[in-house]
Coordinates of C-alpha atoms in Angstrom, one line a residue:
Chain A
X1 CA 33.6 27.4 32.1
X2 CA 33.9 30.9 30.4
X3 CA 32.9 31.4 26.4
X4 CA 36.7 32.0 25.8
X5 CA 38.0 29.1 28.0
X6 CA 35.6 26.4 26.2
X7 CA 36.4 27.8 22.7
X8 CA 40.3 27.3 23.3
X9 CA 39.3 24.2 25.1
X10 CA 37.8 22.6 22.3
X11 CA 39.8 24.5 19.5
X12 CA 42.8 22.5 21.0
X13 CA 40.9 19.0 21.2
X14 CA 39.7 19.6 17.2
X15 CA 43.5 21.2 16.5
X16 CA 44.8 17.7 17.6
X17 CA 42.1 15.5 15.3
X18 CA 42.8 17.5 12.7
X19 CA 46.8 17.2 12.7
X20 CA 45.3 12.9 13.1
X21 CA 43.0 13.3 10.3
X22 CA 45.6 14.9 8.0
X23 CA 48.0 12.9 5.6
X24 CA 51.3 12.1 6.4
X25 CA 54.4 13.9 4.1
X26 CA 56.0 10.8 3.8
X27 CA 54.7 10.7 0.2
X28 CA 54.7 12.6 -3.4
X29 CA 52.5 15.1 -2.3
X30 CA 54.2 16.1 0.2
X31 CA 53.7 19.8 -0.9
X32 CA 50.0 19.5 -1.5
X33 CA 49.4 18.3 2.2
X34 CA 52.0 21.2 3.4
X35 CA 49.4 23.6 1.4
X36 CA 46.4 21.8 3.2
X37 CA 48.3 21.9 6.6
X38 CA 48.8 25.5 6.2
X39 CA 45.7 26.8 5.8
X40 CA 43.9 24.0 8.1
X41 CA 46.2 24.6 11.3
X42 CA 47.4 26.8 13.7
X43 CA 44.5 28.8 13.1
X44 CA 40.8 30.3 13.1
X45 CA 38.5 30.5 16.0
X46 CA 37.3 26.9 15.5
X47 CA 33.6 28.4 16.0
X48 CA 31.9 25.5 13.8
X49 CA 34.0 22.6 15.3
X50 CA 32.7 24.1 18.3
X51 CA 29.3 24.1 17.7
X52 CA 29.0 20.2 16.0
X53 CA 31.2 19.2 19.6
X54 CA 28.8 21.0 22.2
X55 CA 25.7 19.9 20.6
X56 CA 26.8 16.9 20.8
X57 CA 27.3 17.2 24.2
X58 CA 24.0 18.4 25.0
X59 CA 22.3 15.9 23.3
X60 CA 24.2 13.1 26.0
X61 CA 26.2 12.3 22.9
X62 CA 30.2 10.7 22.6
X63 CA 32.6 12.7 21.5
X64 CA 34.5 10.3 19.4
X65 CA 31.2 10.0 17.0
X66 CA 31.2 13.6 16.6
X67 CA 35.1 14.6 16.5
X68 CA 35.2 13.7 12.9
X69 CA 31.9 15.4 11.9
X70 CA 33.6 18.4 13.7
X71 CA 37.2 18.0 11.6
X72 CA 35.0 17.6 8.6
X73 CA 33.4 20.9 9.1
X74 CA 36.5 22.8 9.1
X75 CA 38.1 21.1 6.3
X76 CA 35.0 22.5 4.1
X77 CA 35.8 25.8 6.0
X78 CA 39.6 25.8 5.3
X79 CA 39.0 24.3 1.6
X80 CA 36.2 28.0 1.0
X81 CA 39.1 30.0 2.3
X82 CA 41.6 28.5 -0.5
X83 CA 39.4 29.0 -3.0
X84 CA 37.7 32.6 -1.9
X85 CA 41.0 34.1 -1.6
X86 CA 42.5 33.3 -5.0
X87 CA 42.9 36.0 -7.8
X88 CA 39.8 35.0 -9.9
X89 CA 37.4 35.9 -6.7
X90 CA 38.5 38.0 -3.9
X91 CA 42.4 37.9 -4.7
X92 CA 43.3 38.5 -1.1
X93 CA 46.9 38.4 -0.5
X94 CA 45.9 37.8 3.8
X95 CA 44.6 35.7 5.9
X96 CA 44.4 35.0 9.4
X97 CA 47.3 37.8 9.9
X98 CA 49.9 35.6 7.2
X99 CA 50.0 35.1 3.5
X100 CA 46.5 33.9 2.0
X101 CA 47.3 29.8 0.4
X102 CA 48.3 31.3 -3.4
X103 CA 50.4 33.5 -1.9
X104 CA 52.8 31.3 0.1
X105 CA 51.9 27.9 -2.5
X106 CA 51.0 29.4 -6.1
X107 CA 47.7 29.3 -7.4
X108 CA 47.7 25.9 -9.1
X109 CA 48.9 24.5 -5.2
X110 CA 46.2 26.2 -3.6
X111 CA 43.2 25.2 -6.1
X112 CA 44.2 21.5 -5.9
X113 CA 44.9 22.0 -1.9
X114 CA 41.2 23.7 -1.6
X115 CA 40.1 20.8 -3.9
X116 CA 41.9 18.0 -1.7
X117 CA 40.5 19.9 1.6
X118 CA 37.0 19.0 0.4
X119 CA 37.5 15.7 -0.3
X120 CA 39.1 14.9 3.1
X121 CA 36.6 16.4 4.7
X122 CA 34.0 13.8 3.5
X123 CA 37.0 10.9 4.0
X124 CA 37.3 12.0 7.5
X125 CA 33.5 12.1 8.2
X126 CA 32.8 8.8 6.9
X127 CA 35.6 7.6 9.9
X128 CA 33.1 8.2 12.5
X129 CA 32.1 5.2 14.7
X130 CA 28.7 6.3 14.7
X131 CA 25.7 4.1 13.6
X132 CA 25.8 4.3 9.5
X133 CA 22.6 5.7 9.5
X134 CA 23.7 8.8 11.2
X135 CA 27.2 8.9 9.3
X136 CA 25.1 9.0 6.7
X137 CA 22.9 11.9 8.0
X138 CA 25.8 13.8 8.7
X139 CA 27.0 13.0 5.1
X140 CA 23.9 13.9 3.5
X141 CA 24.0 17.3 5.2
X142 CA 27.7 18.4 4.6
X143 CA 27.2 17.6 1.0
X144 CA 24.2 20.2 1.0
X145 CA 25.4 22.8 3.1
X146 CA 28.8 23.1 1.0
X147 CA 27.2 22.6 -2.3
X148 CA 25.1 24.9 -4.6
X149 CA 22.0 25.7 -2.5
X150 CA 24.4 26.1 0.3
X151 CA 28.1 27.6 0.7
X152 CA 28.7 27.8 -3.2
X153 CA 25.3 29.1 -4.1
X154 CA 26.7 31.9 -1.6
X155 CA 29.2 32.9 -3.3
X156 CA 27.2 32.9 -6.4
X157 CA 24.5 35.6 -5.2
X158 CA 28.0 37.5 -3.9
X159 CA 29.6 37.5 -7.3
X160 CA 26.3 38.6 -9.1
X161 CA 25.9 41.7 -6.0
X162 CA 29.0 42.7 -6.9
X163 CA 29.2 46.5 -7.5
X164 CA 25.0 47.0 -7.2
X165 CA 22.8 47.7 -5.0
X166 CA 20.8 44.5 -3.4
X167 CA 17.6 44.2 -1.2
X168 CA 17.4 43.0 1.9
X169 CA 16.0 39.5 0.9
X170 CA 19.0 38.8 -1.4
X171 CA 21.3 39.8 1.5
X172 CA 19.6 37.4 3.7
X173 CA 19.9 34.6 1.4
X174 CA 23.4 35.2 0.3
X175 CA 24.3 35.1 3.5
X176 CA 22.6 32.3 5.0
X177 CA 23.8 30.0 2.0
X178 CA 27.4 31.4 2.1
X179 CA 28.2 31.5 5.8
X180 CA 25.1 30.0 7.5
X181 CA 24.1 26.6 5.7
X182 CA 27.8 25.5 7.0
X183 CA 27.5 26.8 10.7
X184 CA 23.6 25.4 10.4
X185 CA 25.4 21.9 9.7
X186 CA 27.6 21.9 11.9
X187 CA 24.8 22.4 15.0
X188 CA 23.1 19.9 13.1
X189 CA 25.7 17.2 12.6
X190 CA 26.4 17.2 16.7
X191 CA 22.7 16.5 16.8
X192 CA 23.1 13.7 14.1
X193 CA 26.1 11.9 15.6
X194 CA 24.3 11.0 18.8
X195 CA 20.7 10.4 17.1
X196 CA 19.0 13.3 18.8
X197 CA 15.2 13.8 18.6
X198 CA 13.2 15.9 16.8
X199 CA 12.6 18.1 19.0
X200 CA 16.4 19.0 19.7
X201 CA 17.3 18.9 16.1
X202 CA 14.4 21.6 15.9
X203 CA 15.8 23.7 18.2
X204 CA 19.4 23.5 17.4
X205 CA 18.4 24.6 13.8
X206 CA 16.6 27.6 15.3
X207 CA 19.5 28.4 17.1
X208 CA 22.1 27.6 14.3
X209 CA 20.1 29.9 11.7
X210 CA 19.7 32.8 14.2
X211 CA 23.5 33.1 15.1
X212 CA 24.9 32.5 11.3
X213 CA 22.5 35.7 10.3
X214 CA 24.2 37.3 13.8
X215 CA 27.9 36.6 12.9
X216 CA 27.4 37.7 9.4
X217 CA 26.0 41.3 10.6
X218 CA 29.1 41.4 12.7
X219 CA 31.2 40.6 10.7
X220 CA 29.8 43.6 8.4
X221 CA 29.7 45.8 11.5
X222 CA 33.4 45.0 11.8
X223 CA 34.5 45.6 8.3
X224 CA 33.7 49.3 9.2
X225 CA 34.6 49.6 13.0
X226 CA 37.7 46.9 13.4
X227 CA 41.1 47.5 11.9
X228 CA 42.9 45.2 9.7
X229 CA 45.8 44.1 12.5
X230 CA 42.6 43.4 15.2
X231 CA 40.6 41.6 12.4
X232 CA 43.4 39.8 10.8
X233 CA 42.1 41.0 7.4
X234 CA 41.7 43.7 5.5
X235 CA 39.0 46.3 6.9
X236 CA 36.7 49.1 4.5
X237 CA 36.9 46.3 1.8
X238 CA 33.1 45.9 1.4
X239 CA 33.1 50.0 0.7
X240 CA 36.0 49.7 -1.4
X241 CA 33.9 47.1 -3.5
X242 CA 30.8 49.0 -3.2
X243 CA 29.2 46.0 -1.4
X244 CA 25.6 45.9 -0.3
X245 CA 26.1 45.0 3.4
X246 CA 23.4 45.2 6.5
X247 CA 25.8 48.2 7.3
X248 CA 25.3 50.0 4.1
X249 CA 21.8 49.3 3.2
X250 CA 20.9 50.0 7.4
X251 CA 23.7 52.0 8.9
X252 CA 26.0 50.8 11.9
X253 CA 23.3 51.6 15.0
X254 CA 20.3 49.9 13.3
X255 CA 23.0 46.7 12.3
X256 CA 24.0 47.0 15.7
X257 CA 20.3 46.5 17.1
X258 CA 19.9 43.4 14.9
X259 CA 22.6 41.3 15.4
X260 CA 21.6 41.6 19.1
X261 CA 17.8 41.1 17.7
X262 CA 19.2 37.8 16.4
X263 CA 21.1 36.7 19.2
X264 CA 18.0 37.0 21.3
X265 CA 16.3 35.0 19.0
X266 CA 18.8 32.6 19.2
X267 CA 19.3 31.8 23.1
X268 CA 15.4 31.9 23.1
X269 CA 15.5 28.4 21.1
X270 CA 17.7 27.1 23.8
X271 CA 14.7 26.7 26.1
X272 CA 14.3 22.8 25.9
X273 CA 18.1 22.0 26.7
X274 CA 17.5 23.8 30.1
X275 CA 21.0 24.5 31.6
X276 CA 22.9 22.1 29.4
X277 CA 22.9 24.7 27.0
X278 CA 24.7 27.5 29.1
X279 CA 27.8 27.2 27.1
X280 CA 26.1 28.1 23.5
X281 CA 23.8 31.0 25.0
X282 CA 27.1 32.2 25.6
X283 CA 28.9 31.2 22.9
X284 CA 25.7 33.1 21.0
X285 CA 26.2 36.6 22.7
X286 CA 30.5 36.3 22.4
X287 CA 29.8 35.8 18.5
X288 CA 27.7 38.9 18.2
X289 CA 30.0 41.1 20.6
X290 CA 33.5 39.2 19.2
X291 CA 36.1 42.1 18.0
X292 CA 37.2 39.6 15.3
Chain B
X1 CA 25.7 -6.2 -27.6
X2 CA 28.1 -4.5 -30.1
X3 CA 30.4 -2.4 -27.6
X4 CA 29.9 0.9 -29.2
X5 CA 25.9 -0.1 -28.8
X6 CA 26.6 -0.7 -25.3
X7 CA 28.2 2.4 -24.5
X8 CA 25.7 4.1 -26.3
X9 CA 23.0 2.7 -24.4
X10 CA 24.9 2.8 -20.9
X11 CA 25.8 6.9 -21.6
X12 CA 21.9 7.3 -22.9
X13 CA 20.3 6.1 -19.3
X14 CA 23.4 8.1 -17.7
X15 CA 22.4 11.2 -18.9
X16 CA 18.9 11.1 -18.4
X17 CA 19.9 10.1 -14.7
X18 CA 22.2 13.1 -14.5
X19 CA 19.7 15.4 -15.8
X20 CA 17.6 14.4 -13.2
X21 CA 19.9 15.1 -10.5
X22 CA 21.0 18.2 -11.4
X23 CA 19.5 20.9 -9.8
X24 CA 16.6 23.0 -11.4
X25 CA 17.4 26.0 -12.4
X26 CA 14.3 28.5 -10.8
X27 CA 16.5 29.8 -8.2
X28 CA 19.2 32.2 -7.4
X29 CA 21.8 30.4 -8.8
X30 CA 20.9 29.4 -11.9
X31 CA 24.6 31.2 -13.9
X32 CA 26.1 28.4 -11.1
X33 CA 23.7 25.5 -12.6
X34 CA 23.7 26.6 -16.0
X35 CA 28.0 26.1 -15.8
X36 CA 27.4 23.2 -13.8
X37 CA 25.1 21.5 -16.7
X38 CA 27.5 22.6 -19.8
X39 CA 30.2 20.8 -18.8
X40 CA 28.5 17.6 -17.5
X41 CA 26.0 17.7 -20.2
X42 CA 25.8 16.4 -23.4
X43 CA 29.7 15.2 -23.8
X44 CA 32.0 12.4 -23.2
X45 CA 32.1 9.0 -23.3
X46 CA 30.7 7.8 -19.6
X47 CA 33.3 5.2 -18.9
X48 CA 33.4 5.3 -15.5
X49 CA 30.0 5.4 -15.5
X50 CA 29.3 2.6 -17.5
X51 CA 32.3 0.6 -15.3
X52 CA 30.3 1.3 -12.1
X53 CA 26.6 0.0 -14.4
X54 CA 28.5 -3.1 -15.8
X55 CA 30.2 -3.9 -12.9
X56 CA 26.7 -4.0 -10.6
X57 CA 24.7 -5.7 -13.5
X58 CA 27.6 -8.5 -13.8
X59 CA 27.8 -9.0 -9.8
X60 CA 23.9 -9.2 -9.9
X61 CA 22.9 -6.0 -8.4
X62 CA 19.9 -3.8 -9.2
X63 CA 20.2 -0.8 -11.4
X64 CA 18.5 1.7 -9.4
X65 CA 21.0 1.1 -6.6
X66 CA 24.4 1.6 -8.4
X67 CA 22.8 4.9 -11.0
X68 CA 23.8 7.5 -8.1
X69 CA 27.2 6.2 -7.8
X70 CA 27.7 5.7 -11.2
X71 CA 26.4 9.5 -11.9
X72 CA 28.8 11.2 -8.7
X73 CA 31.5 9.5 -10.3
X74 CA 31.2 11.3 -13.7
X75 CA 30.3 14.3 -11.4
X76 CA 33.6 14.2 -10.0
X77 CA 35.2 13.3 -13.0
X78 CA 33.7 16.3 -14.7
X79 CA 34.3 18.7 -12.0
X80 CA 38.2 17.7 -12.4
X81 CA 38.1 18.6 -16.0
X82 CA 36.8 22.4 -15.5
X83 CA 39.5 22.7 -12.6
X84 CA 42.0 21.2 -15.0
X85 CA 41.3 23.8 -17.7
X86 CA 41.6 27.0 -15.6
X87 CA 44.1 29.3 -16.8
X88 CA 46.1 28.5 -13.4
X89 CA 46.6 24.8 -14.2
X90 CA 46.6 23.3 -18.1
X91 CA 45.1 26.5 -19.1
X92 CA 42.8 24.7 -22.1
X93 CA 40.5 27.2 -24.2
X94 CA 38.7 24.1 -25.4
X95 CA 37.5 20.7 -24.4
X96 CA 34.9 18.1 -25.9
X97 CA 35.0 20.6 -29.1
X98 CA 33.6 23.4 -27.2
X99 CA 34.7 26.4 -25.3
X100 CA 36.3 25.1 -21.5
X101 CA 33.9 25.8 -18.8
X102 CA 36.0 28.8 -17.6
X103 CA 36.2 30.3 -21.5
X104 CA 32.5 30.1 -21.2
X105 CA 31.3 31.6 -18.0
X106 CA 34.4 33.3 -16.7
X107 CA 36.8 31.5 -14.3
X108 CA 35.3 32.3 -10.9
X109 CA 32.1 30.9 -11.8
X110 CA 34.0 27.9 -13.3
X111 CA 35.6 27.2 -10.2
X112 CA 32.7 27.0 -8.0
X113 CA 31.1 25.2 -11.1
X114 CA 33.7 22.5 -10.3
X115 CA 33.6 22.6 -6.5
X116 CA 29.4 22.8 -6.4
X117 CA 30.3 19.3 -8.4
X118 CA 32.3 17.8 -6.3
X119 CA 29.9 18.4 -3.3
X120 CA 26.8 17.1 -5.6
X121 CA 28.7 14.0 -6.5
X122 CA 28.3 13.0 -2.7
X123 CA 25.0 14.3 -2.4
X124 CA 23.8 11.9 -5.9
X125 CA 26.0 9.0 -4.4
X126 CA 24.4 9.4 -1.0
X127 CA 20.8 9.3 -2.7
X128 CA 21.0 5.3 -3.5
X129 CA 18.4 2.9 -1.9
X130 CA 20.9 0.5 -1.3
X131 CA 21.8 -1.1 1.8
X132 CA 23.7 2.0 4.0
X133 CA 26.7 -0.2 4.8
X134 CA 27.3 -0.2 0.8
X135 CA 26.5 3.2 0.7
X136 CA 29.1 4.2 3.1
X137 CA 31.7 1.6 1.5
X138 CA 31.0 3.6 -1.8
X139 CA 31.7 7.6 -0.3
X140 CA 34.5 6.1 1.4
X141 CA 35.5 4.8 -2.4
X142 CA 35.1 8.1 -3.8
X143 CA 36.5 10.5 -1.1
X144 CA 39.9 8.6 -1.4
X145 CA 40.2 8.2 -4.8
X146 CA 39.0 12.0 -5.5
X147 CA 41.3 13.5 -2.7
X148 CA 45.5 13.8 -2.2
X149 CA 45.9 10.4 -2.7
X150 CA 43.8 9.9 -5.6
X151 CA 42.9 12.2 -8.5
X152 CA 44.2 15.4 -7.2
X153 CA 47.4 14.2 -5.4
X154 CA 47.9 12.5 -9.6
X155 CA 47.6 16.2 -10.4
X156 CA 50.1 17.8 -7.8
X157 CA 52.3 15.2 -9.7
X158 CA 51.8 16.0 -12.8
X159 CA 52.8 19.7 -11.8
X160 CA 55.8 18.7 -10.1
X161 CA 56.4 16.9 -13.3
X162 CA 56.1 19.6 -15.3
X163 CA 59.9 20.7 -17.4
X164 CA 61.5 17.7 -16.3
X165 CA 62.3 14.0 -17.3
X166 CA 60.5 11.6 -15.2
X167 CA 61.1 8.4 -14.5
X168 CA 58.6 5.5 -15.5
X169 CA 57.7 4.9 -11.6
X170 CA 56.8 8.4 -11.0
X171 CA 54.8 8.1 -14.5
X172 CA 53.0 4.9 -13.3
X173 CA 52.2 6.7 -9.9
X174 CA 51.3 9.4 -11.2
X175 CA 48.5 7.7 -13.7
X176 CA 47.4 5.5 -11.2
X177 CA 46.6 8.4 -9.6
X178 CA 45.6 10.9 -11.7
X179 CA 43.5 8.9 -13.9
X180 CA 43.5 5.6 -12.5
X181 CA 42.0 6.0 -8.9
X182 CA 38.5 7.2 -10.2
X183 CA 38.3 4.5 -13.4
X184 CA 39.1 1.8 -10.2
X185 CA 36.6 3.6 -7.9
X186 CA 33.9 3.5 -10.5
X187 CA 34.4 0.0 -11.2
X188 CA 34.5 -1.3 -7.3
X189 CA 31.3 1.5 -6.4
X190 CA 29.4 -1.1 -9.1
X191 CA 30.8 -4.1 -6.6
X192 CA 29.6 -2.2 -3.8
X193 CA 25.7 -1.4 -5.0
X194 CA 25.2 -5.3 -5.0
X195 CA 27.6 -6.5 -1.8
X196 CA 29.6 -8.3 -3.9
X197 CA 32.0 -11.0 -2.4
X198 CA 35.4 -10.4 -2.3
X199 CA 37.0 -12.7 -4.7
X200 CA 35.0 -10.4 -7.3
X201 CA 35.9 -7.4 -6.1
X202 CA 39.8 -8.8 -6.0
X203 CA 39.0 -9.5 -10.0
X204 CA 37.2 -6.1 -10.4
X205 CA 40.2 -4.5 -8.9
X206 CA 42.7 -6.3 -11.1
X207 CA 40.9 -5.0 -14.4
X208 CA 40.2 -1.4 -13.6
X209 CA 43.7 -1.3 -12.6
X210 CA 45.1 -2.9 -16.0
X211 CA 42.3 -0.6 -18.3
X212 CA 43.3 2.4 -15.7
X213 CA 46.9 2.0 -17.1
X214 CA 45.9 1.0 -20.8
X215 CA 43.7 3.9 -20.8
X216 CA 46.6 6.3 -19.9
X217 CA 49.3 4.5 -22.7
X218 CA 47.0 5.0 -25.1
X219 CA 45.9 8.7 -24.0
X220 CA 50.1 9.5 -25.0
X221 CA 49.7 7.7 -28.1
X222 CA 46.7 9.7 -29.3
X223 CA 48.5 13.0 -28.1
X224 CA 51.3 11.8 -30.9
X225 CA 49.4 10.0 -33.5
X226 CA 45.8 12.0 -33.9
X227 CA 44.5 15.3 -34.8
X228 CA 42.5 18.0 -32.9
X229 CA 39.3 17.4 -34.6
X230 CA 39.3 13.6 -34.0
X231 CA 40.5 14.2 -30.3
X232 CA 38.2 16.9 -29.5
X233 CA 41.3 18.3 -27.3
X234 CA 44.6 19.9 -29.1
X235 CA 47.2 17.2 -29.8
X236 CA 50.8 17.2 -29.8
X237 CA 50.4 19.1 -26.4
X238 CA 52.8 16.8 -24.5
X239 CA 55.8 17.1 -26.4
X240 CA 54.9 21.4 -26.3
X241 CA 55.1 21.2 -22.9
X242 CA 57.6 18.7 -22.7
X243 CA 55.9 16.3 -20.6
X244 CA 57.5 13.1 -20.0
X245 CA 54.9 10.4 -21.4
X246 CA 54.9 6.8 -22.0
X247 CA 55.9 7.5 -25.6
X248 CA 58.6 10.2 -24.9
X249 CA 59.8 7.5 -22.2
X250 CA 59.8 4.4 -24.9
X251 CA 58.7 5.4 -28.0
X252 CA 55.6 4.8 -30.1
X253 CA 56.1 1.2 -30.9
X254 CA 56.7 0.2 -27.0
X255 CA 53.8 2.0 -25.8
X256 CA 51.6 0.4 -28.3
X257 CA 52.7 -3.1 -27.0
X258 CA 52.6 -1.9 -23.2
X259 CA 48.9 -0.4 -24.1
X260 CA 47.9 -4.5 -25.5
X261 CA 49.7 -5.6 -22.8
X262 CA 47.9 -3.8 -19.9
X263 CA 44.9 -4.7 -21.9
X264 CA 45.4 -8.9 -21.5
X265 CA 46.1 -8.7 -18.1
X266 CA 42.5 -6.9 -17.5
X267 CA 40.6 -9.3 -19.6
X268 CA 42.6 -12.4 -17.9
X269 CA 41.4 -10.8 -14.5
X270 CA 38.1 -11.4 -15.3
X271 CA 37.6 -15.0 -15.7
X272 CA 36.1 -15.5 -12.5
X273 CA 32.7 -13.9 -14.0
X274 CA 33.1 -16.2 -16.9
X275 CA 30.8 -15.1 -20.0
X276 CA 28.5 -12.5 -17.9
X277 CA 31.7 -10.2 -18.3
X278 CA 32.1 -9.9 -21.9
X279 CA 31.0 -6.2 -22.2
X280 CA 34.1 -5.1 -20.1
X281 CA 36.6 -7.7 -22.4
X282 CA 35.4 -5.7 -24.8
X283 CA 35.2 -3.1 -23.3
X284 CA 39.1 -3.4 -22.4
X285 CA 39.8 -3.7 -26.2
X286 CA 37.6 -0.7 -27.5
X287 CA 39.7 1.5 -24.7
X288 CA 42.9 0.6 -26.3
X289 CA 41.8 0.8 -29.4
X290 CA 40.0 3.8 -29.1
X291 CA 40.9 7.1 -31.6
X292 CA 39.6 10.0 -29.3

């Protein structure tokens, strides 16, 4: 199956889960879960859902232990979003092409909505007919990845970068807590929900950690190369706010050469899954080579 | 035990359990810790905690098993106090006595205090030796009575609320939301640590429900009847913002019987424990009677 087939493949399957996994309006917070709807649907690339269902998959797993691991993992995604975009940190008024959550919902909506997304997100995990001791694996490692060593702590380092110049190594780690510890969970939770030995878990984390630091050098290349209607986002922002990015602190060519260094690095890990694999080698070298 | 001693006690071996699963601070994000410490730190009376303690200790469960639940729950609990305060939502320069979280250390870092909370309150709960089947029961406890349904969806009420006269029913719901769903999650979590049967969890439901409410009656009669420095918070804040409370809805007198009244009920719902319970009878009449 192509890269772009399997991604709208499985985008669809988590796209239904998700709609399962949400409330029902029926209730007085009806407006809440439209905010949560809003942001959670109808949108996104699904590239961590996607990872948690495939390495699953390789691993011989079921998808019904792992669909709610997957939901989960966007629901943490969706809730960063909320809360990035608002006025105190990023204020972005877009997202996704459309009006960022405070925009179309208010502030106060979109806190509590982020807030609620988070919660859900463990509600929905939990769900999983998977043996308790790899729910609570699963657990264990969405509560790290999205906490303050992991997708928070990222922001942190960001907000303290802000308008100075940073090294390399504080790059790195700002990155690989702020984008990567949640795509590293994802890969790791598929492993999780069907119990998968050491040895693949090792590998998957290889793999995971290699294309998080790929997608995050993209994504710098494309704040420079992209434009905002392609990207879905605004574009030259990281110049605008005099970030350190691998662009500014290498230049596009040399950021260029290491997201493909990293991509390498990341189908290389894929050696013990043999041909089972064939969809995330892929999936690997579409991330680094995506035009949004 | 004296209740005051007890709480004392309980809140003493609380916070030495917190400070031990808070995060160290030699690392990157030590602004993020520091926030995350001066608002769970030093403050408060721990009744939830204590509820979750008591609960375990009269069911006949171990200590060491129900301290992680007992701490994620004041995690939480603290984590929706610095969200509360943001200038978005209540906007509150002041809380405990001291300058709010976000008057403190600036309101994006007060924000991702809060949500770096909310993610370590599943990672403590998850930490507990106990039996994973309780464990589970417990994050599934929390994630509900955290998320739309529970504390936040009480929020998105109160906001909805906000300007208008509202009747008792969306009062009540809103409580037993707001407020409610975490004082009853704390309580049942203690059930949980130790398996306890179901006819004690049916009685432990019954009186965190009735103290949930008592709690919330007597919360609008301190707003009326005490002063900032006793409170800790400002007072007369309700009527300011004309909020519809159980004393704007019936008075001072009414809500003072509806307060004793909610208060019997939870003490009548625990004679199944017989004289092992007397800490939360008392506990039940020190909430009531409470003056901050």
């Amino acid at each position: 199956m192509p890269i772009e087939e399997m991604l709208r493949f499985n985008s669809q399957k988590v796209e239904k889960a998700l709609e399962d996994f949400l409330p029902r309006q029926d209730c007085r917070q009806a407006d809440l879960i439209e905010a949560m709807r809003y942001s959670l649907l109808g949108g996104g690339k699904r590239i961590r859902p996607a990872l948690a269902l495939e390495f699953c998959k390789v691993c011989g797993g079921r998808e019904e232990d792992v669909m709610p691991f997957a939901c989960a993992v966007e629901m943490v995604h969706s809730y960063s979003l909320i809360h990035d975009d608002l006025p105190c940190m990023d204020d972005d008024d877009m997202r996704r092409g459309k009006p960022s959550t405070h925009k179309r919902f208010g502030e106060a909506l979109a806190l509590l909505a982020g807030d609620a997304l988070l919660s859900l997100a463990f509600e929905t995990l939990l769900k999983s007919p998977a043996e308790p001791a790899r729910v609570l694996l699963a657990a264990k490692e969405l509560a790290a990845a999205s906490g303050y060593l992991g997708m928070v702590g990222g922001q942190v380092i960001d907000l303290d970068s802000e308008d100075k110049q940073i090294d390399y190594e504080t790059l790195k780690a700002m990155h690989a807590a702020k984008t990567g510890a949640m795509i590293l969970a994802a890969a790791r939770m598929g492993c999780y929900a069907c119990g998968a030995k050491e040895e693949s878990l090792a590998a998957c984390t290889a793999y995971a950690k290699n294309i998080g630091m790929a997608f995050q050098v993209t994504d710098d290349i494309l704040d420079v190369v992209s434009d905002a209607v392609t990207l879905g986002k605004s574009t030259g922002k990281d110049s605008r706010d005099k970030k350190s990015t691998y662009v500014t602190l290498y230049g596009l060519e040399e950021a260029k050469r290491m997201a493909g260094a990293f991509t390498k690095e990341a189908v290389d890990a894929l050696a013990p899954f043999g041909q089972r694999a064939d969809s995330l080698r892929e999936l690997a070298f579409y991330l680094a080579d995506r035009k949004n």
